[in-house]
Short mmCIF file of C-alpha atoms and ligand atoms in Angstrom, two decimals:
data_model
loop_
_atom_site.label_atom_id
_atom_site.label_comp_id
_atom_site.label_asym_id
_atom_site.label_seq_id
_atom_site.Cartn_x
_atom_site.Cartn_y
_atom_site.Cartn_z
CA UNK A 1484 35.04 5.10 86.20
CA UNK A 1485 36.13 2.19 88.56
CA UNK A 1486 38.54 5.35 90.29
CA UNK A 1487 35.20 6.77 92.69
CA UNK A 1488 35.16 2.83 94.03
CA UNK A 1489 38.96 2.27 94.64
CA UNK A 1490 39.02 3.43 98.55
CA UNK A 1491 35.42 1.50 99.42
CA UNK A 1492 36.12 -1.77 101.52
CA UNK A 1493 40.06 -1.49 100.61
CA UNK A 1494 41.34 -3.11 103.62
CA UNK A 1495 44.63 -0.48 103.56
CA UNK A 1496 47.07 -3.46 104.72
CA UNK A 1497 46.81 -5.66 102.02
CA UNK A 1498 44.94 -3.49 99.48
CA UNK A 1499 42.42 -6.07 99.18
CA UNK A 1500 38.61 -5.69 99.00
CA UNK A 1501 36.64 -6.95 101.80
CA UNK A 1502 32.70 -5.82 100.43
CA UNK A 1503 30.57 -8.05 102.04
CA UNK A 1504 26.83 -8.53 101.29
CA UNK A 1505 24.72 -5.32 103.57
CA UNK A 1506 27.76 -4.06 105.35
CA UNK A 1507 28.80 -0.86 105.55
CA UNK A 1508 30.80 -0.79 102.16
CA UNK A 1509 28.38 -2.49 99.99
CA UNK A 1510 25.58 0.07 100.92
CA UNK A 1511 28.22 2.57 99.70
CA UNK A 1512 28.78 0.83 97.10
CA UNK A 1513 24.95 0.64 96.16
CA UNK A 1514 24.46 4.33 96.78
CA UNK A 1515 27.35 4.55 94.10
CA UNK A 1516 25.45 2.77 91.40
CA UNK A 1517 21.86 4.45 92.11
CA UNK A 1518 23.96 7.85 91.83
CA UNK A 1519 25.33 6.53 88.08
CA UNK A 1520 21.87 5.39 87.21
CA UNK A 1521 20.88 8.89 88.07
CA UNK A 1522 23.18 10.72 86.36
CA UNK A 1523 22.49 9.38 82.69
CA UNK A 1524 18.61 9.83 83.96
CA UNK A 1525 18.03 5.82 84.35
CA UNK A 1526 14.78 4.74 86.27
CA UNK A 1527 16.19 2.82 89.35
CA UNK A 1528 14.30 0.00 91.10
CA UNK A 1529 14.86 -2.52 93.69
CA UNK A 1530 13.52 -5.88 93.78
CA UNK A 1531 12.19 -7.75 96.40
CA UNK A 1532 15.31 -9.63 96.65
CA UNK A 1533 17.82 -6.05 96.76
CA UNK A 1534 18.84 -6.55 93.80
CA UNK A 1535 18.87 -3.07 91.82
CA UNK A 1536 17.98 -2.23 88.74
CA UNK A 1537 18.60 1.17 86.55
CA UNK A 1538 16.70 0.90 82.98
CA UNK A 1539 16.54 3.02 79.67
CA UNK A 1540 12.69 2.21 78.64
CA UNK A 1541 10.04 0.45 80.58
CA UNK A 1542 10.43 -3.25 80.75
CA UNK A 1543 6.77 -3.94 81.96
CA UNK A 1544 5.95 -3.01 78.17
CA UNK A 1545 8.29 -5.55 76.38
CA UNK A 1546 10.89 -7.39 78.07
CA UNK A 1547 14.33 -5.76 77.56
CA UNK A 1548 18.02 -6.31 77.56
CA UNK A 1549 19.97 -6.71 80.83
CA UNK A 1550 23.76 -6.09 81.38
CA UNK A 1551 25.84 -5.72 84.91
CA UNK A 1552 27.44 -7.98 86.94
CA UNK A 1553 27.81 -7.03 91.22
CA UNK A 1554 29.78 -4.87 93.66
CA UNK A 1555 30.30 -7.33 96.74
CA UNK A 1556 33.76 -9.00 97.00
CA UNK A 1557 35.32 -12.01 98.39
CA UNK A 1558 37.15 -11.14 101.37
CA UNK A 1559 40.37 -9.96 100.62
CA UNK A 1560 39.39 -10.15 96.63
CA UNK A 1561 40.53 -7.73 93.75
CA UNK A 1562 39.15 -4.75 92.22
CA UNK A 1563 37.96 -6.25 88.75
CA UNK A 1564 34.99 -9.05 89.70
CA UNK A 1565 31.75 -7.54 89.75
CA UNK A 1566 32.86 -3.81 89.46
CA UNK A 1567 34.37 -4.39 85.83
CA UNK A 1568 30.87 -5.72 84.79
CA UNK A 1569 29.08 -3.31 86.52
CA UNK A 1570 31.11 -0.29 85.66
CA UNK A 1571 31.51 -1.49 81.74
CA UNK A 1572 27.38 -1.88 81.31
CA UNK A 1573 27.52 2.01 82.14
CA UNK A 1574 30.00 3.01 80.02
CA UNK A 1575 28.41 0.58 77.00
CA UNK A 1576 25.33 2.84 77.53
CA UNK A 1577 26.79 5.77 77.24
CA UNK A 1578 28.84 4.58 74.04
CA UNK A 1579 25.36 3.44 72.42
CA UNK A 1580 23.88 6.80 73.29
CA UNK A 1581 27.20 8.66 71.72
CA UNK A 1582 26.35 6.55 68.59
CA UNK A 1583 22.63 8.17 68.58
CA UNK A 1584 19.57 6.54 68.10
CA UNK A 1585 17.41 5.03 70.71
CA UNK A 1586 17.55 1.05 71.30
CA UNK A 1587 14.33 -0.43 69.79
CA UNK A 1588 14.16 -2.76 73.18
CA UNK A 1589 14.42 -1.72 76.83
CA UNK A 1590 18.43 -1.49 78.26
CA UNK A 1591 18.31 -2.69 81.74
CA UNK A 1592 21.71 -2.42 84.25
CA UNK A 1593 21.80 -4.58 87.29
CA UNK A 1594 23.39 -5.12 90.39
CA UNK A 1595 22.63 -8.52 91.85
CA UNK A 1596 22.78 -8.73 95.59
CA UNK A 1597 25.69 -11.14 97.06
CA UNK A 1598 27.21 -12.51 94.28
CA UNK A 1599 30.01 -14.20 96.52
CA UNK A 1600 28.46 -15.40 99.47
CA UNK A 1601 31.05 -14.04 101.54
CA UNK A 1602 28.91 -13.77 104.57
CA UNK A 1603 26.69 -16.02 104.55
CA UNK A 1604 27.96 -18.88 102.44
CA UNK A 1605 25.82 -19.19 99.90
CA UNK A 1606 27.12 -17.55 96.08
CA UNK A 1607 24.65 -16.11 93.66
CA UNK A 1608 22.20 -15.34 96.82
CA UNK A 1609 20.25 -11.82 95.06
CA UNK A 1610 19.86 -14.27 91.80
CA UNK A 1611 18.91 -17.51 93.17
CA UNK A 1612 16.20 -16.07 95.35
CA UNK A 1613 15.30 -13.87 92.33
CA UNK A 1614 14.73 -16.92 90.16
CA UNK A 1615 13.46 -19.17 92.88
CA UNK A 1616 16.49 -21.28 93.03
CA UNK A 1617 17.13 -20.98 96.79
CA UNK A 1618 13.89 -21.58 98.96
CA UNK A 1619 12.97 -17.82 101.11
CA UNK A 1620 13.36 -19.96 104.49
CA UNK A 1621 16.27 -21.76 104.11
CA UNK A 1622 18.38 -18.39 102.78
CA UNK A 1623 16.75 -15.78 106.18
CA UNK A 1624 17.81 -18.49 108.18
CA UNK A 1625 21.51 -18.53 107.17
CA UNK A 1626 23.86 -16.95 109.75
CA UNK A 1627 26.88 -14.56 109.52
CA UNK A 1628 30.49 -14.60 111.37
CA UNK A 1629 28.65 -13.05 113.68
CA UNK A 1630 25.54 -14.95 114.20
CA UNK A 1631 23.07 -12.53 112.75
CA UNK A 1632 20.41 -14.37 109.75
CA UNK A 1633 19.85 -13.07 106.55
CA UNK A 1634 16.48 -11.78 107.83
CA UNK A 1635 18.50 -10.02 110.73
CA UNK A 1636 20.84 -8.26 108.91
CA UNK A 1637 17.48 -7.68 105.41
CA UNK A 1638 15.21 -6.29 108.53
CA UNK A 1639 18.31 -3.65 110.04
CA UNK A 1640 18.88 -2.13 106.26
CA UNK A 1641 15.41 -1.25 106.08
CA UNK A 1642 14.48 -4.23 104.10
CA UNK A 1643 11.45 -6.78 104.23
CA UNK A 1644 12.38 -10.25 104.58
CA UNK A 1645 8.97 -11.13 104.46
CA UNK A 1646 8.87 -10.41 100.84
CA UNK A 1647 12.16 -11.86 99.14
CA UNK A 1648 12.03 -14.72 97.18
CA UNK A 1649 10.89 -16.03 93.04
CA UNK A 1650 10.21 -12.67 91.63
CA UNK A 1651 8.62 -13.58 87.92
CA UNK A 1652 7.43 -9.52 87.90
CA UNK A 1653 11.33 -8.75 87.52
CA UNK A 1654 11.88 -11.99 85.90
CA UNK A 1655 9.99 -11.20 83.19
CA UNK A 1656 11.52 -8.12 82.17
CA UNK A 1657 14.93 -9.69 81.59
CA UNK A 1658 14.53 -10.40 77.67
CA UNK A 1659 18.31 -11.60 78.21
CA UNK A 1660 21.44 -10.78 80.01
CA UNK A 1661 24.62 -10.68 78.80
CA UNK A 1662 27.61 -10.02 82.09
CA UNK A 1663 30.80 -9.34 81.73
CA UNK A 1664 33.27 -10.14 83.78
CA UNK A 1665 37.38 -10.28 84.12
CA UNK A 1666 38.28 -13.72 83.27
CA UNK A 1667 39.47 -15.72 85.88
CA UNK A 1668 42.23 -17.76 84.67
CA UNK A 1669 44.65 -17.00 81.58
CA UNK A 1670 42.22 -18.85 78.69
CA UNK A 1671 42.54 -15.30 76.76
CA UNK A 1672 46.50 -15.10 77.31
CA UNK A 1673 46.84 -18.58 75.30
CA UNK A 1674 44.04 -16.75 72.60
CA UNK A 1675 46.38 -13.60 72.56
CA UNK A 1676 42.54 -11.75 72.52
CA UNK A 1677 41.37 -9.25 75.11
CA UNK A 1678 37.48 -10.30 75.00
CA UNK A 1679 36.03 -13.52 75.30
CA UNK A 1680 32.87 -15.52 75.41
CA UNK A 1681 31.85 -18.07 78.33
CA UNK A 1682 31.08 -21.68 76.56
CA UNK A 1683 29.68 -22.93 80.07
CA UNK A 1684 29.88 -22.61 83.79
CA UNK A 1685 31.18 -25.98 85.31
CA UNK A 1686 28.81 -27.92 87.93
CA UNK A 1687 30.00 -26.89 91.42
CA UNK A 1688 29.07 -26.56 94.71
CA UNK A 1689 30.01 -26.07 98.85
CA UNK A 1690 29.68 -28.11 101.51
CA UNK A 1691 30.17 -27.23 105.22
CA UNK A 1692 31.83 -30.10 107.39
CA UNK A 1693 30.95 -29.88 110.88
CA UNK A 1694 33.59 -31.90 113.23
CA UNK A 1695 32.61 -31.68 116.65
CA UNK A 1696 34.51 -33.71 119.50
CA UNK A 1697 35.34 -31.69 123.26
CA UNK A 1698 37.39 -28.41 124.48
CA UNK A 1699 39.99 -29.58 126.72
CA UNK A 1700 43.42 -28.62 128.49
CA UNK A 1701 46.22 -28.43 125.94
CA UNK A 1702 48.56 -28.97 128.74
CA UNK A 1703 46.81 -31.35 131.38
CA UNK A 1704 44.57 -33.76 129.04
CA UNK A 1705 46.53 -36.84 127.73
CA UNK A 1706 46.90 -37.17 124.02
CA UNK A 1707 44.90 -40.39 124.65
CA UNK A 1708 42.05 -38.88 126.43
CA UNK A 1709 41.13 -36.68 124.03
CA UNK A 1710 38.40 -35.78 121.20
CA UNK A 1711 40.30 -33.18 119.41
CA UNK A 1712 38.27 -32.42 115.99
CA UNK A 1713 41.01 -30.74 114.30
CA UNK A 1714 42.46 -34.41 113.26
CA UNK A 1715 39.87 -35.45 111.09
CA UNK A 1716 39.92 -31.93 110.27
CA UNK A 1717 43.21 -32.32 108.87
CA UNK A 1718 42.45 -35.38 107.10
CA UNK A 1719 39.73 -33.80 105.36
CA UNK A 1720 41.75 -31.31 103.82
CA UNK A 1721 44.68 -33.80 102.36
CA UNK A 1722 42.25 -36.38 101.35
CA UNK A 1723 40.29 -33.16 99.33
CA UNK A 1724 43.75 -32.64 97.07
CA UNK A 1725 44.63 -36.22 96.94
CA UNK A 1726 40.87 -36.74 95.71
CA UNK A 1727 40.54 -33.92 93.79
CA UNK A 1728 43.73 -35.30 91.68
CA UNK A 1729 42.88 -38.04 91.17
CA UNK A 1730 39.65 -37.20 89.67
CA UNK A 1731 40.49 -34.41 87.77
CA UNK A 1732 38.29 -31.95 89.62
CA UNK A 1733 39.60 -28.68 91.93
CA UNK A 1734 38.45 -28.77 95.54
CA UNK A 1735 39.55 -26.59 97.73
CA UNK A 1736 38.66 -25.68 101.56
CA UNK A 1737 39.73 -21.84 101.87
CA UNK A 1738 37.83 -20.94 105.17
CA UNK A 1739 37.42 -22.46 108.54
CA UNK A 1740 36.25 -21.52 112.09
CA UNK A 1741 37.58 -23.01 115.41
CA UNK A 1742 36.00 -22.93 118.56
CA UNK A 1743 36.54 -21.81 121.01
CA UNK A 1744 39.43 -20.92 119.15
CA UNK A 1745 42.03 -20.30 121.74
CA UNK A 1746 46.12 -21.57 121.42
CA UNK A 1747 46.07 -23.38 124.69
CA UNK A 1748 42.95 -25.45 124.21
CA UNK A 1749 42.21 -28.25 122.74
CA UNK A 1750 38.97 -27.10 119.97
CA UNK A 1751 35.42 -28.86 120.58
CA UNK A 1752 34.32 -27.57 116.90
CA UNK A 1753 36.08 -27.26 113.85
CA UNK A 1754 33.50 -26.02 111.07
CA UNK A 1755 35.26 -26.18 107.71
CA UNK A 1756 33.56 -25.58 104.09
CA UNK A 1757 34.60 -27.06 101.10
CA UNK A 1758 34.14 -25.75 97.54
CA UNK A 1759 34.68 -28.03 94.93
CA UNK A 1760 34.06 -28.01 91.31
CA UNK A 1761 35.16 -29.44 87.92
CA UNK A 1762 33.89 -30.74 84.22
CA UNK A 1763 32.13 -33.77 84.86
CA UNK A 1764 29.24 -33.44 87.70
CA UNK A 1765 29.81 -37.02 88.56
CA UNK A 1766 33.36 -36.44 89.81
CA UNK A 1767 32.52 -33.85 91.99
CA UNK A 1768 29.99 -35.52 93.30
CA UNK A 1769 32.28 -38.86 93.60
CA UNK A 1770 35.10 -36.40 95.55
CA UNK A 1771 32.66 -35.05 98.15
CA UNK A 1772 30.56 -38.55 98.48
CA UNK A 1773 34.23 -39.80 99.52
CA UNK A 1774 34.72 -37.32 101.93
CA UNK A 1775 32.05 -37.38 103.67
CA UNK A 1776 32.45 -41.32 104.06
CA UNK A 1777 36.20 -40.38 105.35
CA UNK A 1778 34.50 -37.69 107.91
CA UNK A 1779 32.64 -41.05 109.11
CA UNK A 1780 29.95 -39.88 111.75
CA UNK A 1781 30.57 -36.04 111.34
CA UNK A 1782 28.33 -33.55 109.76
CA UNK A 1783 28.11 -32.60 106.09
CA UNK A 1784 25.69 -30.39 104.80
CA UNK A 1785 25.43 -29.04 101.21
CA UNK A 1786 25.14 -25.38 101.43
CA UNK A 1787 24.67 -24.87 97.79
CA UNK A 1788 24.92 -26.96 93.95
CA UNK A 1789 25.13 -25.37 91.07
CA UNK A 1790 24.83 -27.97 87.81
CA UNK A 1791 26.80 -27.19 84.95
CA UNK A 1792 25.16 -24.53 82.65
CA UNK A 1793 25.61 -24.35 79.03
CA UNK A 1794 24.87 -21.05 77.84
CA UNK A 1795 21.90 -20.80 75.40
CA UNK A 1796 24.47 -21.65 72.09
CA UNK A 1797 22.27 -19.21 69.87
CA UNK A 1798 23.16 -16.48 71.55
CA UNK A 1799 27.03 -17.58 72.52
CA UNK A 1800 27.77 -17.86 69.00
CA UNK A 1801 25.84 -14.76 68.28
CA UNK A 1802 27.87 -12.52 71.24
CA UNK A 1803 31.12 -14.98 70.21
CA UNK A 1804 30.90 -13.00 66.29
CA UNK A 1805 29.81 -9.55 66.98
CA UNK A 1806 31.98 -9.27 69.76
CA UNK A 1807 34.80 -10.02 67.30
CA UNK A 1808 33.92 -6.82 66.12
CA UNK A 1809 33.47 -8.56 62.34
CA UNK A 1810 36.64 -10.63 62.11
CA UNK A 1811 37.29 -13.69 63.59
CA UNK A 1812 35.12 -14.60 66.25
CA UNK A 1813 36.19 -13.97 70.11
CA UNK A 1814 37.56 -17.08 71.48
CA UNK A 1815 34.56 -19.39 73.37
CA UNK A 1816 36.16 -20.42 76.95
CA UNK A 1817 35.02 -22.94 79.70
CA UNK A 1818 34.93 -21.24 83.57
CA UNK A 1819 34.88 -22.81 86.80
CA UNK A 1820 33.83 -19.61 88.18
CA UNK A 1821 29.95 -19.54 89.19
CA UNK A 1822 28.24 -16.33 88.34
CA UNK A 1823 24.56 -14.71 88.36
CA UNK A 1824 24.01 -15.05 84.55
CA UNK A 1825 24.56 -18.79 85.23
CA UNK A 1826 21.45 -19.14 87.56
CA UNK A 1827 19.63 -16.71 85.11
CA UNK A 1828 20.85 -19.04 82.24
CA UNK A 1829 19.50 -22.50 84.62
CA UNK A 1830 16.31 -20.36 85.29
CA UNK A 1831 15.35 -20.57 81.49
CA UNK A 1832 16.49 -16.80 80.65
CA UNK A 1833 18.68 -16.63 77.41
CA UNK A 1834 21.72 -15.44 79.27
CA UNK A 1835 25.53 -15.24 78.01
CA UNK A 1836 28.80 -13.92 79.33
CA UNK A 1837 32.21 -11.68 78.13
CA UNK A 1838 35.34 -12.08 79.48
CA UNK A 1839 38.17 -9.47 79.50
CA UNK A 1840 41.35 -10.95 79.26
CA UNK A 1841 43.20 -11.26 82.87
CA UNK A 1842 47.26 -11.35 82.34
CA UNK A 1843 48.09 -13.44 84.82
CA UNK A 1844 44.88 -15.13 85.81
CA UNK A 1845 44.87 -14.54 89.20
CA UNK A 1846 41.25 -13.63 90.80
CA UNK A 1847 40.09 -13.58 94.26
CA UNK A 1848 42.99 -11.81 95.10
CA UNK A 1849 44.21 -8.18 95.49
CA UNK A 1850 46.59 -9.52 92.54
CA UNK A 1851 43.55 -9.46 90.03
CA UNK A 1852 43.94 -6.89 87.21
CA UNK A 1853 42.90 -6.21 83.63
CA UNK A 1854 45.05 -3.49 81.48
CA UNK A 1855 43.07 -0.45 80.66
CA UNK A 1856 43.42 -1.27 76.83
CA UNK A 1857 41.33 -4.62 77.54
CA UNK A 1858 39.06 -2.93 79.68
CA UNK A 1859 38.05 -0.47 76.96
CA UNK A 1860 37.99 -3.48 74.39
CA UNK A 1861 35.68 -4.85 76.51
CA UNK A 1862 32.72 -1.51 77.24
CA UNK A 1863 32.87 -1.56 72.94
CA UNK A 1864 32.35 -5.37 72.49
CA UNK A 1865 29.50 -5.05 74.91
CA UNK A 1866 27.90 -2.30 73.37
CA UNK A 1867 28.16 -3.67 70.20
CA UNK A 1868 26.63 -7.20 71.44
CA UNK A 1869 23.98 -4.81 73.48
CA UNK A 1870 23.30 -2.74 70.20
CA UNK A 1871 22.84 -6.24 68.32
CA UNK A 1872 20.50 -7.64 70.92
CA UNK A 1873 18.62 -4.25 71.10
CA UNK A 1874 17.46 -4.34 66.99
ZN1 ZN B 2410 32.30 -12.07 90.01
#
């Protein structure tokens, strides 16, 4: 099932995924899963927010049982986030149906919009304005590479940006959601299991650093005459590890813009975003409280925080047992990965997560891959967990 997706946003050079949020391949992408919901003769909506939803029973009757995960990528990511979860809740629907009988709760599959933020910065964007966690004006405004808004870029794919933002309609058809998702480090490796549950999403956030000074000669202007941004740039960065070490947090700042961005100039603007994370919520906030005091009378602006969220333990120790398909229970593992079923978990909705097992950890990264065994380990854990939840 994840073959028909393979070629969509593959940048052909690095065999990476570049699926950003409204472009091109993502509205493939969401023509793929509203042909899927289709097929197995699922009623497809989209929200006010564009995130899309294809259910088995009416959830405006009694609220039902969500599944799914999302199809946009990181730049240059893998073929496993989103699409495994995404791809799986289909495939656990079509198991359940195999097994007969009719699910004595509605069986929702979603798609949330912009799970990475890849364009416009912020993660969990179709979610957070979904549950209200993101104000409407502060997410339209948000710009692109290319300086185009949210609202710009809602408005040109037929959308109404008038209209997005806390939808408790939608809301209060999700009964629960359970997403699954490849793990993101090697927590299952150690287990020697190829499903796992998520114990709790650590607190983290991004920041954007904004260090302005002035575009000059790189030949004619003196070292001493100039206000070149890149050094405290540069500081930033090595003070970030140093920090992060020391405080037993990751921080890391994987994407910056230089302006005007040419080899023989001196740059008047370095824009720079940091993403930093760990267990504690105090450390992290200790790390980037440090930096910005380093950064002195630059910018820093918090694009988006995320507090740590426990998943409701009811149902984590419930998804933990069935999905250990009646032995010993799947393994319970901490994530520093942010996902949608976090924000729906922080919004109040009982929400958990499975993770298939990931043999080398890596994520983000063409690199990222889950072995067809696991994968199918996976759909029947989930459909056993979504058969449980449905009784
Ligand atoms: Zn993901």
């Amino acid at each position: 099932m994840l073959e028909p997706l393979t070629h969509i946003g593959r940048d052909a050079a690095t065999g990476g995924y570049v699926r950003d949020a409204w472009s091109p391949a993502d509205m493939e992408l969401r023509e793929w899963f509203a042909g899927e919901a289709a097929r197995r003769g699922l009623d497809l909506r989209e929200d006010r927010n564009g995130n899309l939803w294809a259910w088995w029973g009416d959830p405006s009757r009694s609220p039902g049982v969500v599944t799914g995960s999302h199809l946009d990528s990181v730049r240059q990511g893998g073929a496993y986030d989103g699409p495994l979860g995404i791809v799986s809740a289909f495939a656990a629907l079509d198991l359940l149906r195999e097994r007969g009988g009719t699910p004595g709760r509605p069986l929702g599959v979603v798609c949330f919009t912009d799970e990475e933020g890849a364009r416009f910065g912020v993660p969990c964007m179709g979610s957070r304005l979904l549950t209200g966690a993101i104000e409407p004006e502060r997410a339209l405004a948000l710009t692109d590479d290319d300086g185009d808004t949210l609202a710009d870029v809602l408005k040109r794919a037929g959308r109404r940006p008038e209209s997005v933002g806390r939808d408790d309609e939608t809301l209060a058809g999700v009964g629960a959601y359970v997403e699954l998702h490849v793990e993101q480090g090697r927590g299952l490796v150690a287990h020697g299991r190829p499903v796992g549950v998520a114990a709790a999403i650590w607190p983290h956030g991004r920041w954007r650093f904004d260090f302005r000074g002035r575009a000059d000669h790189a030949g004619t202007t003196r070292l001493a005459d100039r206000d070149d941004p890149m050094l405290p740039f540069a500081r930033m960065v090595l003070a970030a590890r140093a920090a992060a070490e020391r405080r037993g947090v990751v921080a890391t700042v994987g994407k910056v813009r230089v302006r005007p961005g040419n080899a023989n100039a001196v740059p008047g603007h370095v824009a720079a975003w940091l993403d930093a994370r760990g267990p504690a919520e105090d450390d992290v906030r200790a790390l980037v409280a440090e930096l910005a005091e380093l950064a002195g009378g630059h910018e820093v602006s918090e694009e988006s925080w995320t507090p740590v969220v426990g998943f409701d333990p009811a149902l984590r120790d419930r998804l933990a047992r069935v999905a250990g398909g009646g032995g010993t229970p799947a393994p319970v593992l901490p994530t520093g990965a942010g996902h949608d079923a976090g924000i729906l978990a922080a919004a109040g909705v009982p929400a958990g997560m499975l993770f298939v097992r990931n043999p080398t950890g890596v994520s983000h990264s063409p690199e990222e891959h889950a072995e067809q065994a696991d994968c199918e380990a996976g759909v029947v854990a989930l459909a056993d967990v979504l058969e449980d939840l449905c009784r």
